[in-house]
mmCIF file of C-alpha atoms in Angstrom:
data_model
loop_
_atom_site.group_PDB
_atom_site.id
_atom_site.type_symbol
_atom_site.label_atom_id
_atom_site.label_comp_id
_atom_site.label_asym_id
_atom_site.label_seq_id
_atom_site.Cartn_x
_atom_site.Cartn_y
_atom_site.Cartn_z
ATOM 1 C CA MET S 1 -0.094 -0.147 0.153
ATOM 2 C CA ALA S 2 0.860 3.649 -0.657
ATOM 3 C CA SER S 3 2.466 5.528 2.227
ATOM 4 C CA GLU S 4 -0.297 8.694 3.417
ATOM 5 C CA GLN S 5 3.140 11.518 1.695
ATOM 6 C CA GLU S 6 2.563 9.538 -1.477
ATOM 7 C CA LEU S 7 -1.216 9.856 -1.898
ATOM 8 C CA ALA S 8 -1.590 13.119 -0.392
ATOM 9 C CA GLU S 9 1.829 13.897 -3.255
ATOM 10 C CA GLN S 10 -0.513 12.276 -6.461
ATOM 11 C CA LEU S 11 -3.794 13.371 -5.884
ATOM 12 C CA ASP S 12 -4.175 16.245 -6.054
ATOM 13 C CA PRO S 13 -7.980 17.587 -6.711
ATOM 14 C CA GLY S 14 -7.049 19.878 -8.889
ATOM 15 C CA SER S 15 -5.320 16.905 -11.479
ATOM 16 C CA THR S 16 -6.864 14.059 -10.269
ATOM 17 C CA VAL S 17 -9.663 12.168 -12.451
ATOM 18 C CA LEU S 18 -11.951 9.019 -10.468
ATOM 19 C CA LEU S 19 -12.623 6.880 -13.007
ATOM 20 C CA THR S 20 -15.848 3.964 -11.967
ATOM 21 C CA VAL S 21 -15.598 1.320 -15.234
ATOM 22 C CA GLU S 22 -18.962 -0.316 -15.434
ATOM 23 C CA CYS S 23 -20.456 0.506 -12.473
ATOM 24 C CA GLN S 24 -24.184 -0.215 -14.110
ATOM 25 C CA GLU S 25 -27.524 -1.711 -13.391
ATOM 26 C CA GLY S 26 -27.009 -4.504 -16.318
ATOM 27 C CA VAL S 27 -23.558 -5.298 -14.839
ATOM 28 C CA VAL S 28 -23.174 -5.329 -11.544
ATOM 29 C CA GLY S 29 -27.275 -3.770 -10.546
ATOM 30 C CA ALA S 30 -30.270 -6.431 -10.784
ATOM 31 C CA PRO S 31 -30.821 -8.198 -12.365
ATOM 32 C CA SER S 32 -27.841 -8.225 -14.087
ATOM 33 C CA ALA S 33 -25.534 -9.943 -17.197
ATOM 34 C CA LEU S 34 -22.865 -11.091 -14.931
ATOM 35 C CA PRO S 35 -24.812 -11.993 -11.575
ATOM 36 C CA GLU S 36 -22.029 -13.748 -9.643
ATOM 37 C CA LEU S 37 -19.900 -10.891 -10.391
ATOM 38 C CA ALA S 38 -23.083 -9.076 -9.174
ATOM 39 C CA ALA S 39 -23.003 -10.778 -6.069
ATOM 40 C CA GLN S 40 -19.674 -10.270 -4.964
ATOM 41 C CA ALA S 41 -19.157 -6.568 -6.333
ATOM 42 C CA ARG S 42 -21.909 -5.769 -3.815
ATOM 43 C CA SER S 43 -20.795 -8.802 -1.071
ATOM 44 C CA SER S 44 -17.395 -7.779 -1.093
ATOM 45 C CA GLY S 45 -17.886 -3.420 -0.082
ATOM 46 C CA ALA S 46 -16.751 -2.967 -3.351
ATOM 47 C CA LEU S 47 -19.792 -0.772 -4.855
ATOM 48 C CA ARG S 48 -20.105 0.698 -1.703
ATOM 49 C CA ASN S 49 -16.990 1.980 -1.606
ATOM 50 C CA VAL S 50 -17.452 2.827 -5.239
ATOM 51 C CA ALA S 51 -19.732 5.399 -4.218
ATOM 52 C CA ARG S 52 -18.657 6.427 -1.040
ATOM 53 C CA LEU S 53 -15.609 7.647 -3.107
ATOM 54 C CA VAL S 54 -18.041 8.520 -6.089
ATOM 55 C CA GLY S 55 -19.453 11.396 -3.559
ATOM 56 C CA ALA S 56 -16.548 12.420 -1.378
ATOM 57 C CA ALA S 57 -15.093 13.298 -5.279
ATOM 58 C CA HIS S 58 -18.104 15.798 -5.990
ATOM 59 C CA GLU S 59 -17.580 17.079 -2.425
ATOM 60 C CA ALA S 60 -13.740 17.377 -3.265
ATOM 61 C CA GLY S 61 -14.205 18.786 -6.927
ATOM 62 C CA VAL S 62 -12.579 15.647 -7.727
ATOM 63 C CA GLN S 63 -13.869 15.232 -11.591
ATOM 64 C CA VAL S 64 -16.211 11.830 -11.617
ATOM 65 C CA MET S 65 -16.109 10.137 -15.009
ATOM 66 C CA HIS S 66 -18.053 6.754 -15.290
ATOM 67 C CA ALA S 67 -16.961 4.221 -17.578
ATOM 68 C CA VAL S 68 -20.135 2.299 -18.916
ATOM 69 C CA ALA S 69 -20.158 -0.758 -21.848
ATOM 70 C CA GLU S 70 -22.949 -1.437 -24.156
ATOM 71 C CA ARG S 71 -24.463 -3.098 -26.726
ATOM 72 C CA ARG S 72 -26.902 -2.048 -30.128
ATOM 73 C CA PRO S 73 -30.080 -3.779 -30.200
ATOM 74 C CA ASP S 74 -28.171 -4.718 -33.705
ATOM 75 C CA GLY S 75 -25.323 -5.532 -32.729
ATOM 76 C CA ARG S 76 -23.277 -3.187 -35.306
ATOM 77 C CA GLY S 77 -20.289 -2.503 -34.602
ATOM 78 C CA ALA S 78 -19.846 -4.810 -31.916
ATOM 79 C CA SER S 79 -16.349 -6.341 -31.147
ATOM 80 C CA ARG S 80 -16.819 -10.671 -32.007
ATOM 81 C CA ASN S 81 -13.588 -11.480 -32.289
ATOM 82 C CA ALA S 82 -13.066 -13.075 -28.880
ATOM 83 C CA ARG S 83 -15.060 -15.959 -26.700
ATOM 84 C CA LEU S 84 -16.249 -13.336 -23.867
ATOM 85 C CA PHE S 85 -17.557 -10.914 -26.958
ATOM 86 C CA ARG S 86 -19.387 -14.448 -28.013
ATOM 87 C CA ALA S 87 -20.586 -15.778 -25.132
ATOM 88 C CA ALA S 88 -22.133 -11.579 -24.686
ATOM 89 C CA ALA S 89 -24.462 -11.948 -26.927
ATOM 90 C CA ARG S 90 -26.142 -14.941 -25.528
ATOM 91 C CA LEU S 91 -26.514 -13.229 -22.406
ATOM 92 C CA PRO S 92 -30.385 -12.787 -20.707
ATOM 93 C CA VAL S 93 -29.367 -9.807 -19.946
ATOM 94 C CA GLN S 94 -27.898 -7.070 -23.138
ATOM 95 C CA GLN S 95 -27.034 -4.083 -22.115
ATOM 96 C CA HIS S 96 -28.434 -2.053 -25.507
ATOM 97 C CA SER S 97 -27.885 1.495 -25.743
ATOM 98 C CA GLY S 98 -30.261 3.615 -24.064
ATOM 99 C CA SER S 99 -31.838 0.774 -21.184
ATOM 100 C CA ALA S 100 -32.094 0.275 -18.042
ATOM 101 C CA ALA S 101 -29.050 -2.283 -17.990
ATOM 102 C CA VAL S 102 -26.260 0.867 -18.687
ATOM 103 C CA ARG S 103 -27.507 3.060 -16.341
ATOM 104 C CA VAL S 104 -25.096 3.747 -13.576
ATOM 105 C CA ALA S 105 -26.234 1.791 -10.921
ATOM 106 C CA ALA S 106 -27.282 2.969 -7.797
ATOM 107 C CA PRO S 107 -26.220 3.620 -4.899
ATOM 108 C CA ILE S 108 -24.199 4.918 -7.165
ATOM 109 C CA GLU S 109 -24.873 9.033 -7.695
ATOM 110 C CA VAL S 110 -24.162 10.940 -11.111
ATOM 111 C CA ALA S 111 -23.118 14.390 -10.587
ATOM 112 C CA ASP S 112 -23.837 17.099 -13.394
ATOM 113 C CA GLU S 113 -20.082 17.966 -13.994
ATOM 114 C CA ASP S 114 -19.511 14.505 -14.281
ATOM 115 C CA PHE S 115 -19.159 12.589 -17.091
ATOM 116 C CA VAL S 116 -20.560 9.345 -18.759
ATOM 117 C CA VAL S 117 -18.305 7.566 -21.421
ATOM 118 C CA ARG S 118 -20.051 5.052 -23.823
ATOM 119 C CA ARG S 119 -18.382 2.622 -25.798
ATOM 120 C CA LEU S 120 -19.841 -0.318 -28.064
ATOM 121 C CA HIS S 121 -16.581 -2.508 -28.344
ATOM 122 C CA GLY S 122 -13.506 -3.932 -26.768
ATOM 123 C CA LEU S 123 -12.754 -4.714 -23.475
ATOM 124 C CA SER S 124 -10.627 -1.720 -21.965
ATOM 125 C CA PRO S 125 -12.765 1.550 -21.203
ATOM 126 C CA VAL S 126 -9.913 3.676 -22.194
ATOM 127 C CA ALA S 127 -8.200 2.929 -25.064
ATOM 128 C CA GLY S 128 -10.489 3.736 -28.257
ATOM 129 C CA THR S 129 -12.733 6.049 -26.686
ATOM 130 C CA GLU S 130 -12.472 10.030 -26.137
ATOM 131 C CA VAL S 131 -11.240 9.631 -22.394
ATOM 132 C CA ASP S 132 -7.877 9.864 -23.317
ATOM 133 C CA ALA S 133 -8.652 13.232 -24.756
ATOM 134 C CA LEU S 134 -10.668 13.924 -21.879
ATOM 135 C CA LEU S 135 -8.639 13.544 -19.523
ATOM 136 C CA ARG S 136 -6.142 15.740 -21.551
ATOM 137 C CA ASN S 137 -8.758 18.805 -21.268
ATOM 138 C CA VAL S 138 -8.991 18.796 -17.746
ATOM 139 C CA GLY S 139 -5.167 18.356 -17.157
ATOM 140 C CA CYS S 140 -4.925 14.885 -15.252
ATOM 141 C CA ARG S 141 -1.729 13.955 -14.537
ATOM 142 C CA THR S 142 -3.760 10.570 -11.849
ATOM 143 C CA LEU S 143 -6.442 8.098 -13.073
ATOM 144 C CA VAL S 144 -7.920 6.158 -10.215
ATOM 145 C CA VAL S 145 -9.553 3.307 -11.035
ATOM 146 C CA THR S 146 -12.387 2.099 -9.442
ATOM 147 C CA GLY S 147 -14.827 -1.186 -10.812
ATOM 148 C CA VAL S 148 -15.532 -3.935 -12.563
ATOM 149 C CA SER S 149 -14.120 -6.645 -13.379
ATOM 150 C CA ALA S 150 -10.402 -7.357 -11.969
ATOM 151 C CA ASN S 151 -10.707 -10.269 -14.587
ATOM 152 C CA VAL S 152 -10.230 -7.556 -17.117
ATOM 153 C CA ALA S 153 -11.756 -3.694 -17.811
ATOM 154 C CA VAL S 154 -10.698 -3.074 -14.752
ATOM 155 C CA PRO S 155 -6.843 -4.281 -15.737
ATOM 156 C CA ALA S 156 -7.032 -3.077 -18.986
ATOM 157 C CA ALA S 157 -7.798 0.675 -18.220
ATOM 158 C CA VAL S 158 -4.912 0.338 -15.932
ATOM 159 C CA PHE S 159 -2.262 -0.330 -18.356
ATOM 160 C CA ASP S 160 -3.810 1.393 -21.259
ATOM 161 C CA ALA S 161 -3.675 4.526 -18.416
ATOM 162 C CA VAL S 162 0.323 4.271 -17.824
ATOM 163 C CA ASN S 163 0.676 3.541 -21.446
ATOM 164 C CA LEU S 164 -0.856 7.269 -22.042
ATOM 165 C CA GLY S 165 1.441 8.396 -19.411
ATOM 166 C CA TYR S 166 -0.845 9.124 -16.721
ATOM 167 C CA THR S 167 -0.070 7.515 -12.844
ATOM 168 C CA ALA S 168 -2.390 5.165 -12.301
ATOM 169 C CA VAL S 169 -4.139 4.317 -8.168
ATOM 170 C CA VAL S 170 -6.125 1.216 -8.146
ATOM 171 C CA VAL S 171 -8.519 1.535 -4.939
ATOM 172 C CA ALA S 172 -7.808 -1.980 -3.231
ATOM 173 C CA ASP S 173 -11.545 -2.583 -1.826
ATOM 174 C CA ALA S 174 -12.794 -0.192 -4.479
ATOM 175 C CA ILE S 175 -12.682 -3.004 -7.933
ATOM 176 C CA ALA S 176 -14.021 -6.197 -7.638
ATOM 177 C CA GLY S 177 -14.217 -10.039 -9.797
ATOM 178 C CA VAL S 178 -14.586 -13.614 -9.734
ATOM 179 C CA PRO S 179 -14.150 -15.884 -7.878
ATOM 180 C CA ALA S 180 -13.049 -13.435 -5.374
ATOM 181 C CA GLU S 181 -9.090 -14.653 -4.842
ATOM 182 C CA TYR S 182 -8.432 -13.727 -7.999
ATOM 183 C CA THR S 183 -8.905 -10.351 -6.517
ATOM 184 C CA PRO S 184 -5.939 -9.602 -4.288
ATOM 185 C CA ALA S 185 -4.034 -12.234 -6.538
ATOM 186 C CA MET S 186 -4.656 -10.141 -9.100
ATOM 187 C CA ILE S 187 -3.368 -6.650 -6.684
ATOM 188 C CA ARG S 188 -0.709 -8.602 -5.321
ATOM 189 C CA ASN S 189 0.866 -10.544 -9.073
ATOM 190 C CA THR S 190 -0.019 -7.691 -11.657
ATOM 191 C CA LEU S 191 -1.591 -3.964 -9.742
ATOM 192 C CA SER S 192 0.921 -3.787 -8.153
ATOM 193 C CA LEU S 193 4.090 -3.464 -9.999
ATOM 194 C CA VAL S 194 2.241 -0.403 -12.716
ATOM 195 C CA ALA S 195 -0.143 1.266 -10.353
ATOM 196 C CA THR S 196 0.343 3.082 -6.927
ATOM 197 C CA ILE S 197 -2.845 0.399 -4.747
ATOM 198 C CA THR S 198 -4.783 1.919 -2.089
ATOM 199 C CA THR S 199 -8.210 1.782 0.286
ATOM 200 C CA THR S 200 -11.402 3.923 0.380
ATOM 201 C CA ASP S 201 -9.922 4.945 3.130
ATOM 202 C CA ALA S 202 -7.207 6.126 2.992
ATOM 203 C CA LEU S 203 -7.908 8.057 -0.589
ATOM 204 C CA LEU S 204 -10.628 9.594 1.154
ATOM 205 C CA GLY S 205 -8.277 10.977 3.957
ATOM 206 C CA CYS S 206 -6.890 12.969 1.204
ATOM 207 C CA TRP S 207 -9.843 14.632 -0.086
ATOM 208 C CA LYS S 208 -11.367 15.576 3.028
ATOM 209 C CA ARG S 209 -11.275 19.305 2.150
ATOM 210 C CA PRO S 210 -13.836 22.255 1.597
ATOM 211 C CA ARG S 211 -15.483 21.617 -2.145
ATOM 212 C CA ARG S 212 -13.778 23.445 -4.841
ATOM 213 C CA THR S 213 -14.757 23.852 -8.906
ATOM 214 C CA PRO S 214 -13.442 20.565 -10.686
ATOM 215 C CA ASN S 215 -10.416 20.637 -12.380
ATOM 216 C CA THR S 216 -10.141 22.532 -15.290
ATOM 217 C CA TYR S 217 -8.147 22.955 -18.721
ATOM 218 C CA ARG S 218 -6.581 26.126 -18.425
ATOM 219 C CA PRO S 219 -4.460 27.784 -20.841
ATOM 220 C CA GLY S 220 -1.663 29.319 -20.526
ATOM 221 C CA PRO S 221 -1.737 32.723 -21.949
ATOM 222 C CA ALA S 222 -1.453 33.138 -25.725
ATOM 223 C CA ALA S 223 2.115 33.154 -27.844
ATOM 224 C CA SER S 224 2.937 36.799 -29.338
ATOM 225 C CA PRO S 225 2.084 37.286 -33.023
ATOM 226 C CA ALA S 226 5.814 36.365 -34.431
#
């Protein structure tokens, strides 16, 4: 786990974005396309911790971004090059655009200033989406990753963030995967090598400060004409 000083240096509200990954009704709600994952996200406290972090981010003026995976009813544009995608297309609960399944799940609150980024393809909420451009436009240096699953989308987001030059922070008790023992193994053996690992309580301690305006990119003075 990161030290308090290390966390404080990385988690300045003006240059930090909190990302929730696939915390949507059709994944972690009821009914879910993946009931075992939904049950783990709730019983472990991960979903509740994501909601706590989102609430604290709103209070501290930290930009929040919700990454949602969805699918057109006709399947157009969806990825089909992995067994995971083909299996998802046959599940009884579909993440159709505009449906209740792709709403951010309770108890997470979505504020007007939050970004909700939706993707129709791929494994990662970062690669091939508008996430990188939005992060740069709000002056992000540190990306805090939460949500599901520790099996696929969370590590994909972390790897992509690191490859793009961001500092990645993973909140260990605000992510979930299946089986339950896989999440700590993924954190210990993989994510800890590339990201700062922390807990919800430790991160909340860094953000207990008066509310401020969400981080906004402010360009420097224009150069004088030649």
